[in-house]
Short mmCIF file of C-alpha atoms in Angstrom, two decimals:
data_model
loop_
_atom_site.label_atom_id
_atom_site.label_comp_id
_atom_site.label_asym_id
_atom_site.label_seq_id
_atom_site.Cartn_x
_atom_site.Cartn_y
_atom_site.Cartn_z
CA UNK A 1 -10.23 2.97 10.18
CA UNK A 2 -13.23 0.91 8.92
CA UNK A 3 -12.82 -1.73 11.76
CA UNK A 4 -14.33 -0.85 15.34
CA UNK A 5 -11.09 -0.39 18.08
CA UNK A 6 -7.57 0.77 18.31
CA UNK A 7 -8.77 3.85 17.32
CA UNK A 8 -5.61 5.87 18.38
CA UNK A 9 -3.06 3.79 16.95
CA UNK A 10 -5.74 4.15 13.71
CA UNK A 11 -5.50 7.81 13.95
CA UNK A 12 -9.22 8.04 13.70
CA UNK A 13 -10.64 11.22 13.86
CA UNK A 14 -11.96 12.37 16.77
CA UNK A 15 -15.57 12.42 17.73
CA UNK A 16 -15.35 16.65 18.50
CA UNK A 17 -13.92 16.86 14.60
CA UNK A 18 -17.01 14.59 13.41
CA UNK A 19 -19.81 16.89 14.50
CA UNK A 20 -18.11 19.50 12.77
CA UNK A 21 -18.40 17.38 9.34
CA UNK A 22 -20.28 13.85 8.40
CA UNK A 23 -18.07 11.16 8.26
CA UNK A 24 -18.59 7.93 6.65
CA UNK A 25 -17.01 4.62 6.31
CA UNK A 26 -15.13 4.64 10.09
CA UNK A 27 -15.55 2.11 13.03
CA UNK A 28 -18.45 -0.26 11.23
CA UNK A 29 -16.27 -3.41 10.73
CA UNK A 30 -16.04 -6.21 13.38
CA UNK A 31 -12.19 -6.55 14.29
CA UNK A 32 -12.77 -10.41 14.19
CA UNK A 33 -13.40 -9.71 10.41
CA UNK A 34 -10.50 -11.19 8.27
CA UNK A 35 -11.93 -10.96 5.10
CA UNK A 36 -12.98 -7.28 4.48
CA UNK A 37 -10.96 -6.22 1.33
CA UNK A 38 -10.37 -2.98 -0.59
CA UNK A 39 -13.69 -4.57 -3.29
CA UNK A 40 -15.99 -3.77 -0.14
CA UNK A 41 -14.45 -0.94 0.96
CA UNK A 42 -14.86 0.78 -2.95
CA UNK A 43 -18.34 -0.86 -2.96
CA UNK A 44 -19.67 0.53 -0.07
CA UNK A 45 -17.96 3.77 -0.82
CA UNK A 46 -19.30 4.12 -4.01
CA UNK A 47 -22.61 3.56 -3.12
CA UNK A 48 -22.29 6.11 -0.49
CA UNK A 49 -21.25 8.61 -3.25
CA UNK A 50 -23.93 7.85 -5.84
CA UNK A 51 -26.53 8.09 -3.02
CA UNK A 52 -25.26 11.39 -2.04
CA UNK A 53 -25.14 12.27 -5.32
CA UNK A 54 -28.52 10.99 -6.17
CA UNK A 55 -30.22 12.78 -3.19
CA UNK A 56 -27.98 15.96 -4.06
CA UNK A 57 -30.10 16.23 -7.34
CA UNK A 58 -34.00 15.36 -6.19
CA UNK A 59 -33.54 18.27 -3.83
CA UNK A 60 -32.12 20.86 -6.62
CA UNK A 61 -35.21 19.50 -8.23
CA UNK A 62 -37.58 20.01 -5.97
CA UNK A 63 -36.18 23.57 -4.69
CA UNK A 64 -35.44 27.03 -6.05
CA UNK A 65 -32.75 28.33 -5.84
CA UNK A 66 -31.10 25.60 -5.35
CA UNK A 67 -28.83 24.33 -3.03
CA UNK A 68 -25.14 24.57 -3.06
CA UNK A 69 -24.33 20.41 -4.14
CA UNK A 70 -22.58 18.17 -1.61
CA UNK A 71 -18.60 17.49 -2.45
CA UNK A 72 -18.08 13.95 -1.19
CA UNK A 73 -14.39 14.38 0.12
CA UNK A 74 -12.17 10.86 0.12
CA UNK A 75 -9.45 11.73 2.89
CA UNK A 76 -6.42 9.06 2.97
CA UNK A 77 -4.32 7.31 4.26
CA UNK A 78 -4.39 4.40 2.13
CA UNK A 79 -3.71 5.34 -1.35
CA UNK A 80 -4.36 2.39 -2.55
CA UNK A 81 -8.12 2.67 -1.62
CA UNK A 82 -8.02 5.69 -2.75
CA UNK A 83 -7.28 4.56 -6.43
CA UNK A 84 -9.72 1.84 -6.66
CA UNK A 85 -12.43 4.25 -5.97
CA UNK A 86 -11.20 6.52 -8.39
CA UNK A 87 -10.28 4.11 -11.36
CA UNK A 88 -11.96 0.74 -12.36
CA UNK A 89 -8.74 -1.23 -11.56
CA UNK A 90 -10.49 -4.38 -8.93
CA UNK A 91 -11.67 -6.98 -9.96
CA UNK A 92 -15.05 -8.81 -8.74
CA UNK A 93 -15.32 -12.28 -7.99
CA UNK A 94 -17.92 -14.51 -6.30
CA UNK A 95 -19.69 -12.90 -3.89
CA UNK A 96 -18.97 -13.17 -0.21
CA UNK A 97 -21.33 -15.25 2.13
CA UNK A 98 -20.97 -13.17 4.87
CA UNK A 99 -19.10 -10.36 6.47
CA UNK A 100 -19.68 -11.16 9.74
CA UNK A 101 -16.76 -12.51 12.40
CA UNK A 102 -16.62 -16.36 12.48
CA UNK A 103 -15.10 -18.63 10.44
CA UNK A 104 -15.29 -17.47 6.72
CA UNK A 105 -13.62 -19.17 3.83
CA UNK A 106 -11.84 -17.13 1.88
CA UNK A 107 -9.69 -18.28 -0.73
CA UNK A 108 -7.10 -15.81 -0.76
CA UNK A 109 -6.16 -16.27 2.17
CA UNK A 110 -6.16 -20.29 2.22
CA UNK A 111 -3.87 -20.03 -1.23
CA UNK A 112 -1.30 -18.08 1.42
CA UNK A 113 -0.47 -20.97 3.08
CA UNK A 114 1.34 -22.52 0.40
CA UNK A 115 4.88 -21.96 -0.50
CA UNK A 116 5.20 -18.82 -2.78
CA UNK A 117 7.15 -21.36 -5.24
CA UNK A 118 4.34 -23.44 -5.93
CA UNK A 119 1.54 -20.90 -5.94
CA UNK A 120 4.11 -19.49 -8.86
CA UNK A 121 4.07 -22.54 -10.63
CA UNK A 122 0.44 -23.40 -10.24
CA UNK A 123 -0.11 -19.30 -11.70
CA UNK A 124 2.16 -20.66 -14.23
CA UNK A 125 0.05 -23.50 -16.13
CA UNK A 126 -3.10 -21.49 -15.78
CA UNK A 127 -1.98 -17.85 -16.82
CA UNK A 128 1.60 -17.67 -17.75
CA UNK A 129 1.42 -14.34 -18.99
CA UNK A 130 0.31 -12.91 -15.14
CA UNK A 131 3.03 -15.41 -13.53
CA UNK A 132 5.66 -13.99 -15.70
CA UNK A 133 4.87 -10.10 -13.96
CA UNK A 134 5.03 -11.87 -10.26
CA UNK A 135 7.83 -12.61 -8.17
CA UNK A 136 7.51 -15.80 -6.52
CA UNK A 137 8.09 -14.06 -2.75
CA UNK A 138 5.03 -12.12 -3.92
CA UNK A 139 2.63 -14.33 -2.15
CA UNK A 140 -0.55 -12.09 -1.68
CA UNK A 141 -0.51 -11.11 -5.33
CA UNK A 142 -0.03 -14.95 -6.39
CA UNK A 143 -2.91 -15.94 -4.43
CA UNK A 144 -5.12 -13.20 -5.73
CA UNK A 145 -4.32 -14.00 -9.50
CA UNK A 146 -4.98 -18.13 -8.84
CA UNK A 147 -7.96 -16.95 -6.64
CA UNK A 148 -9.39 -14.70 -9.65
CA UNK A 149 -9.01 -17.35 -12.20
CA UNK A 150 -10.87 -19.90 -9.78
CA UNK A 151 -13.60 -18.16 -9.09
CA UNK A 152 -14.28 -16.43 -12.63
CA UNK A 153 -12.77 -19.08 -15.20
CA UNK A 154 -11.18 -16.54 -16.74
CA UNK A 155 -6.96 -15.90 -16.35
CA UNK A 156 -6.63 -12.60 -14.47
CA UNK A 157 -4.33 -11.00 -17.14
CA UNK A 158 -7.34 -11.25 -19.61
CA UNK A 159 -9.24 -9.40 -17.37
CA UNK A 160 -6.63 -6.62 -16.99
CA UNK A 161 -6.28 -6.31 -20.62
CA UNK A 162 -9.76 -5.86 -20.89
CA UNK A 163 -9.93 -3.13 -18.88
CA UNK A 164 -7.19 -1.32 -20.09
CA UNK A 165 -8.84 -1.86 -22.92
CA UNK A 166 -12.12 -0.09 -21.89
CA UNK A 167 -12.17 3.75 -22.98
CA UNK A 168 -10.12 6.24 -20.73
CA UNK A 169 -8.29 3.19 -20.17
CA UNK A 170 -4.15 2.79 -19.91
CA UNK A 171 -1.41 0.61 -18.80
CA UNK A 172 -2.67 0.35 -14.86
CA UNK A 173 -5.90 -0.33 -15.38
CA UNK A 174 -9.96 0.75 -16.68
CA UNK A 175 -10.99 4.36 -17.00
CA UNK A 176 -10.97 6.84 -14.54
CA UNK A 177 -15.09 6.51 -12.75
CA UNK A 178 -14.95 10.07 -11.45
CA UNK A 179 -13.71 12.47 -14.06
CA UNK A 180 -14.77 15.49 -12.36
CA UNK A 181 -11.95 15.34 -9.75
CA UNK A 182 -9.41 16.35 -8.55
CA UNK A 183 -6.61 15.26 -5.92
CA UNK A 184 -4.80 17.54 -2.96
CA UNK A 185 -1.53 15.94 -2.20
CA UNK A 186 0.12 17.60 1.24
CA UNK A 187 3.76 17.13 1.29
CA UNK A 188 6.72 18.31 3.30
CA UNK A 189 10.20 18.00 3.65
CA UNK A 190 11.74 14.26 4.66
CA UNK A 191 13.41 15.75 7.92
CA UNK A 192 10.26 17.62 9.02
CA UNK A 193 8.15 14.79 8.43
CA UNK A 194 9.90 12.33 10.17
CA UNK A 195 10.13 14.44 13.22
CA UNK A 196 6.38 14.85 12.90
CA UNK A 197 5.50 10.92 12.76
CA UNK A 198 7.75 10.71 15.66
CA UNK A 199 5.96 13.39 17.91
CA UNK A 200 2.43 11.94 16.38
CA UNK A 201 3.87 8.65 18.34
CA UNK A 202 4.62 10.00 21.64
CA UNK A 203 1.53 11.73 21.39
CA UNK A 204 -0.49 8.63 20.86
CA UNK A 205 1.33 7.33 24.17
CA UNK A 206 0.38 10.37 26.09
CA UNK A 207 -3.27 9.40 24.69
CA UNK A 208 -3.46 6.41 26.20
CA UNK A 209 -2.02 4.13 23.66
CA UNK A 210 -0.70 1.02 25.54
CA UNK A 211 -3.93 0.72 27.19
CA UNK A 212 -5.82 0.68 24.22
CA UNK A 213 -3.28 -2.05 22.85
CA UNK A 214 -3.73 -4.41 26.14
CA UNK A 215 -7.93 -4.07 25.82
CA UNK A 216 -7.59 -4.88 22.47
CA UNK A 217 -4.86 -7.91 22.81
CA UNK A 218 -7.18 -9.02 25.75
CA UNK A 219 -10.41 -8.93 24.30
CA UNK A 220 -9.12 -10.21 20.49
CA UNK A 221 -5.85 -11.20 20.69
CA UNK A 222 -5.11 -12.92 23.55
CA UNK A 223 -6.85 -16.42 23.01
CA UNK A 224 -5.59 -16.78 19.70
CA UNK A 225 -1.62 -16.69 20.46
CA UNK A 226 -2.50 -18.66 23.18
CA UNK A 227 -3.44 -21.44 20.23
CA UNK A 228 -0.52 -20.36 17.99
CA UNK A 229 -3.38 -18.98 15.52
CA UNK A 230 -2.69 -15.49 15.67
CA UNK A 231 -2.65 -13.82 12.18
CA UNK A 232 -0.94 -10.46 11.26
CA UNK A 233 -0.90 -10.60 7.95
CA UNK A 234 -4.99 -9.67 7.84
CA UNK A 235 -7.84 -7.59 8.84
CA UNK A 236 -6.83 -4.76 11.83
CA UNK A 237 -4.53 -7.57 13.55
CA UNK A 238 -2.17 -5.79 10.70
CA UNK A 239 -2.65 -2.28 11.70
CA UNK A 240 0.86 -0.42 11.78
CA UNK A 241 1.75 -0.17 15.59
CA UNK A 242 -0.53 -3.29 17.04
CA UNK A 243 1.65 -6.42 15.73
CA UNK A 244 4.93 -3.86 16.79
CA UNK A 245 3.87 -4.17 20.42
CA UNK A 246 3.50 -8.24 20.19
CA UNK A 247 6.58 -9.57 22.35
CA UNK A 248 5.63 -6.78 24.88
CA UNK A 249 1.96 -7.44 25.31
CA UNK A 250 2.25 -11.44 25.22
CA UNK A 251 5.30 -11.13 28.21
CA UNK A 252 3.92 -8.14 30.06
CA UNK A 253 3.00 -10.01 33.86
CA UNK A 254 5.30 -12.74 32.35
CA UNK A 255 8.71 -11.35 33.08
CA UNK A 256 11.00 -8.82 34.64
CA UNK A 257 10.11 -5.25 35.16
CA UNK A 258 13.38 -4.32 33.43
CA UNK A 259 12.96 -6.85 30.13
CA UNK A 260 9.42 -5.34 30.38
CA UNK A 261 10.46 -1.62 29.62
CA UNK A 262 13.26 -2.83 27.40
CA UNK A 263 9.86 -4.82 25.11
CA UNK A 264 8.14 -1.71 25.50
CA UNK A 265 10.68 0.82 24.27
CA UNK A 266 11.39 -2.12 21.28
CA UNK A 267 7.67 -1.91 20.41
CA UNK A 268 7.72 2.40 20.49
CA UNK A 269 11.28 2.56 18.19
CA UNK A 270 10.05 -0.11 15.65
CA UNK A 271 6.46 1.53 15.43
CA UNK A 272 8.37 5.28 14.65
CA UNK A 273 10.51 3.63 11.92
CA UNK A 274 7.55 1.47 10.60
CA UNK A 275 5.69 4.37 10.61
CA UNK A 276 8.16 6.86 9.01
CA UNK A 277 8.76 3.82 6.06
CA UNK A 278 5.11 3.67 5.32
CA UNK A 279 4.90 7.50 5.00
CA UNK A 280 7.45 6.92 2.29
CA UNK A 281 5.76 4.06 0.10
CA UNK A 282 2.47 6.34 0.40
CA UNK A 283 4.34 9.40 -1.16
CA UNK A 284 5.87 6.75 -3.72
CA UNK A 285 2.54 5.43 -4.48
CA UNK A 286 1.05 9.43 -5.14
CA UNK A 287 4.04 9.97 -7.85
CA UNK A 288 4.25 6.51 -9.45
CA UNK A 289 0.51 5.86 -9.54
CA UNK A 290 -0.79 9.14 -9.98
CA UNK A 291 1.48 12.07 -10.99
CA UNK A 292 3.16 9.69 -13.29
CA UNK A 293 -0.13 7.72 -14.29
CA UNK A 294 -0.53 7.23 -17.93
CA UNK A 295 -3.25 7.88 -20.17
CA UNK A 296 -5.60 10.53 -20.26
CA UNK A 297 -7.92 9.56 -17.35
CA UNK A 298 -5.72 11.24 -14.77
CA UNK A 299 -7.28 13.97 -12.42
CA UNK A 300 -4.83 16.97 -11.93
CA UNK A 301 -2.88 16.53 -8.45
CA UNK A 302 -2.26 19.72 -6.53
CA UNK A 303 0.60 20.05 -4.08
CA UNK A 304 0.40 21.52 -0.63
CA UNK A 305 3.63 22.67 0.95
CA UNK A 306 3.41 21.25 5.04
CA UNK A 307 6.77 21.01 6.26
CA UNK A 308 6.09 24.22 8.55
CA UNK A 309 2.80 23.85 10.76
CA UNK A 310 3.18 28.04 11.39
CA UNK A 311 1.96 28.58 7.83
CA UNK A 312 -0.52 26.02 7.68
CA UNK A 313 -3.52 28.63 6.76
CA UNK A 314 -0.79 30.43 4.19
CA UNK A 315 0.71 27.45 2.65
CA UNK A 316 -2.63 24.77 2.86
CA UNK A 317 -5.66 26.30 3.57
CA UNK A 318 -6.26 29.32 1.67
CA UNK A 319 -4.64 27.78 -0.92
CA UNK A 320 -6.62 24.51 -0.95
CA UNK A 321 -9.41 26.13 -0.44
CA UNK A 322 -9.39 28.65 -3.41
CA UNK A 323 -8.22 25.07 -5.68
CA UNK A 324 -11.89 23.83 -4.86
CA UNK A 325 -13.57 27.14 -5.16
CA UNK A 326 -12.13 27.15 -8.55
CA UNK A 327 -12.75 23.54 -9.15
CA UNK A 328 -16.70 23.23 -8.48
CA UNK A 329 -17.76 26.84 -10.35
CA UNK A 330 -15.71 25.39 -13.63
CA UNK A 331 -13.17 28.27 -13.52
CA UNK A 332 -9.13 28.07 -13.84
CA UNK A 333 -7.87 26.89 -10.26
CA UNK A 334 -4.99 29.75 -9.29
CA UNK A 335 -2.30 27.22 -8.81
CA UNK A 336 -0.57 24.71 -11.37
CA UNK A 337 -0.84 20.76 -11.07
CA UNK A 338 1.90 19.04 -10.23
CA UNK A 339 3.76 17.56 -13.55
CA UNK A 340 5.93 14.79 -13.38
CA UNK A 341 7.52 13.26 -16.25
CA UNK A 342 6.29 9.53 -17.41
CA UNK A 343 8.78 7.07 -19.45
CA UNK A 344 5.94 5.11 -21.79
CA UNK A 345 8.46 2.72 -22.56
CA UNK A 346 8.94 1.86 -19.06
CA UNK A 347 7.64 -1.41 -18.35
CA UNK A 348 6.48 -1.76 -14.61
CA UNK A 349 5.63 -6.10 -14.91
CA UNK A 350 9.00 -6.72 -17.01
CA UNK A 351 10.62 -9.92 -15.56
CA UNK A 352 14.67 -10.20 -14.99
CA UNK A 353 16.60 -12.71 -13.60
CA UNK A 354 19.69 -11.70 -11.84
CA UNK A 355 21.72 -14.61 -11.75
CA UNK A 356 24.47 -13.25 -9.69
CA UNK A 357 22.27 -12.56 -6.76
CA UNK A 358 20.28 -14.95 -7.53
CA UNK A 359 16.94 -12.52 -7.72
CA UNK A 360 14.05 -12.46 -9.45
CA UNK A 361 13.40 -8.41 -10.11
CA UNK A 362 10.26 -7.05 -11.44
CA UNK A 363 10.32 -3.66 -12.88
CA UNK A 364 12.21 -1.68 -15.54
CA UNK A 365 13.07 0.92 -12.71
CA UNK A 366 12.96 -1.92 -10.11
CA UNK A 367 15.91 -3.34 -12.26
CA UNK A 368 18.19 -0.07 -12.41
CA UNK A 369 17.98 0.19 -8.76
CA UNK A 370 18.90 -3.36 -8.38
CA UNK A 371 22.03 -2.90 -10.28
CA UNK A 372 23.20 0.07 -9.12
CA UNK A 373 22.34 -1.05 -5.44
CA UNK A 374 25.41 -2.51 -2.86
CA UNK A 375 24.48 -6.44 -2.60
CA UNK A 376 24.49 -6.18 -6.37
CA UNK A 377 27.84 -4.18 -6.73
CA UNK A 378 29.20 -6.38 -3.97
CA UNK A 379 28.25 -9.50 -5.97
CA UNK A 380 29.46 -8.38 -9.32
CA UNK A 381 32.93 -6.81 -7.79
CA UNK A 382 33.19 -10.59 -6.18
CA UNK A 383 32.41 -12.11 -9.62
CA UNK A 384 35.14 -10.40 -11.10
CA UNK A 385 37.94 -11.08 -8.89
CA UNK A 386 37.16 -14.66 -9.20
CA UNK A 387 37.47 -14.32 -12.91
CA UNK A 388 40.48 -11.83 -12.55
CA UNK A 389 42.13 -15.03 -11.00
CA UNK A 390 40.67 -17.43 -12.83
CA UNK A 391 42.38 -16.18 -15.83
CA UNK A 392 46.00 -15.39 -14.28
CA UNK A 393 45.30 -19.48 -13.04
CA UNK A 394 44.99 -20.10 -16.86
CA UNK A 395 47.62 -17.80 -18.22
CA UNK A 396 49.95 -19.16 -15.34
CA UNK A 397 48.88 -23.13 -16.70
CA UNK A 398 49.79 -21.66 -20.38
CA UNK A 399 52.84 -20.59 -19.33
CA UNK A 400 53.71 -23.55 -17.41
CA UNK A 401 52.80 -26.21 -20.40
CA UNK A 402 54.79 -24.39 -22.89
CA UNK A 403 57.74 -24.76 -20.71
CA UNK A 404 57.40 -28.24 -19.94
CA UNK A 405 57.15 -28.91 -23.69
CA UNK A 406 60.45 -28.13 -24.43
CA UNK A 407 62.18 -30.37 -22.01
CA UNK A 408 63.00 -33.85 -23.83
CA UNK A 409 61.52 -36.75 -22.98
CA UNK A 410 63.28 -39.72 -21.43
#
């Protein structure tokens, strides 16, 4: 939501929803900006807080009584923004030149183009102890590691360690950089939410979505799949439900009316189930990276029950809105946070090789699911048969020899 466009396949909110509150940190970003990462998006957002904040205080200062402090609200979305405004778990390298669209080095994204193998072993020589947590498909995470120890000199895992070093700190990172806070997590039911994302899509048809996808692949896209340079891997070029619609907008005018609708319904299917998958990871991401968060630096999460939109004020408003209440005068919020049990021997960067799929896993839980899951089952029930008659082959040969060692030689 930070870039400027596609602002219904964004979800952004609407202008009519925006008087009614002040927004920050939505439609500022060039979309021809590649190189806008989740460091400027905490930096900017930080600063935006401690301003507030700052402000906030001259005027209880200067007035009496005075006034009721501003609650700056972080709405997501993106969880993983989300924690590295919360915790000190980014790391800062050289600053950028510029953030303006052109053509702006970034190393990240030039270490990308090389095999994931050899960004592994070039991780390898210079911190072994970070290459050892990576899997070599991990490409994006590779680069960031090399790109972190060539800009600071220093091996990115020594970095990590010192700031889980830091106190408040744990095992996924620095201290928490907000400790009055706390964290509203609305949930609902699998089946309901599906449904949901899938409406939200037709709705965003019924919007006007397709012609906000053929500006947009006009004005931005257009020119650069026309030079095989298109890139959907960065910036809002990877926006869930633009890079969905590619085959469709680059053959639209280009081919039958029939293949046409047959692209387009392609492009609507693939963004419901990309959008449905992501809904999952972001609910994975609130229990393994904050319910189940170790340390002490953890804010309390509160659950909000939204599979049925008829009891939205029962189930989420009043409810959320006596949590707050509770939260800023200091008192006992009325509900319980959500508790979630945490393994502290679990280690989430262990390194296994699975030589009978021929896998790299990383993960203690990562690992469990790999061997209970059906490729690896398949493999190992293959494994064994082969064995199974490897053995009645050598029992068979035993067999045989002993026989033919009791018939004299001529």
């Amino acid at each position: 939501q930070v870039y400027k466009g596609l602002d219904i396949i964004t979800n952004k909110v609407s202008p009519q929803e925006q008087r009614l509150c002040r927004h920050h940190m939505i439609s500022f970003v060039d979309p021809l900006v590649s190189n806008y990462t989740v460091v400027d998006f905490r930096d900017k957002a930080g600063a935006l807080i401690s301003f507030h904040a700052a402000a906030c205080l001259a005027e209880q200062i200067r007035t009496f009584p005075p006034p009721q402090p501003g609650i700056p609200i972080v709405v997501g979305g993106t969880n993983y923004y989300i924690e590295s405004l919360l915790w000190k778990v980014l790391i800062n390298t050289k600053e950028k030149a510029s953030t303006a669209p052109g053509s702006v080095t970034d190393r990240k994204v030039e270490l990308e183009q090389l095999d994931g193998v050899e960004l592994h072993r070039r991780l390898s020589q210079v911190d072994p102890e970070m290459a050892a947590k990576l899997h070599p498909h991990d490409k994006r995470k590779l680069a960031r590691s090399l790109q972190v120890f060539e800009e600071t000199g220093i091996p990115h895992s020594e970095i990590l360690h010192q700031q889980q070093e830091e106190e408040g700190g744990g095992p996924l990172g620095g201290p928490l950089k907000y400790p009055h806070s706390c964290i509203l997590w609305l949930h609902a039911d699998q089946a309901a939410l599906d449904q949901r994302l899938e409406k939200r899509v037709d709705d965003m048809l019924a919007a006007g979505l397709l012609e906000e996808l053929r500006d947009f692949h006009r004005r931005y896209n257009q020119e650069k799949v026309a030079e095989n340079r298109q890139d959907y891997q960065h910036g809002i070029f990877q926006s869930i439900g633009f890079k969905e619609f590619h085959e469709y907008l680059i053959s639209e005018g280009n081919c039958s009316p029939e293949t046409s609708a047959l692209l387009l319904q392609k492009g609507i299917q693939a963004l419901k189930q990309v959008t449905k998958r992501y809904a999952r990871r972001q609910n994975k991401w609130v229990r393994n990276r904050f319910l189940r968060r170790p340390g002490p630096s953890v804010p309390p999460v509160y659950g909000l029950e939204v599979s049925d939109l008829l009891r939205w004020e029962e189930d989420v408003l009043k409810p959320a809105l006596a949590i707050v209440e509770s939260f800023i005068q200091g008192r006992e919020p009325p509900a319980e946070p959500v508790k979630m049990e945490y393994d502290v021997n679990e280690n989430k960067r262990s390194h296994r090789m699975c030589e009978l799929c021929d896998r790299v896993i990383i993960g203690d839980r990562e690992w469990a699911a790999h061997t209970r899951s059906k490729s690896h089952l398949h493999h190992l029930k293959k494994r064994r048969k082969l064995e199974a008659a490897s053995r009645a082959a050598r029992t068979e040969g035993d067999s045989g020899g002993a026989e033919d060692s009791s018939v004299p030689l001529p």
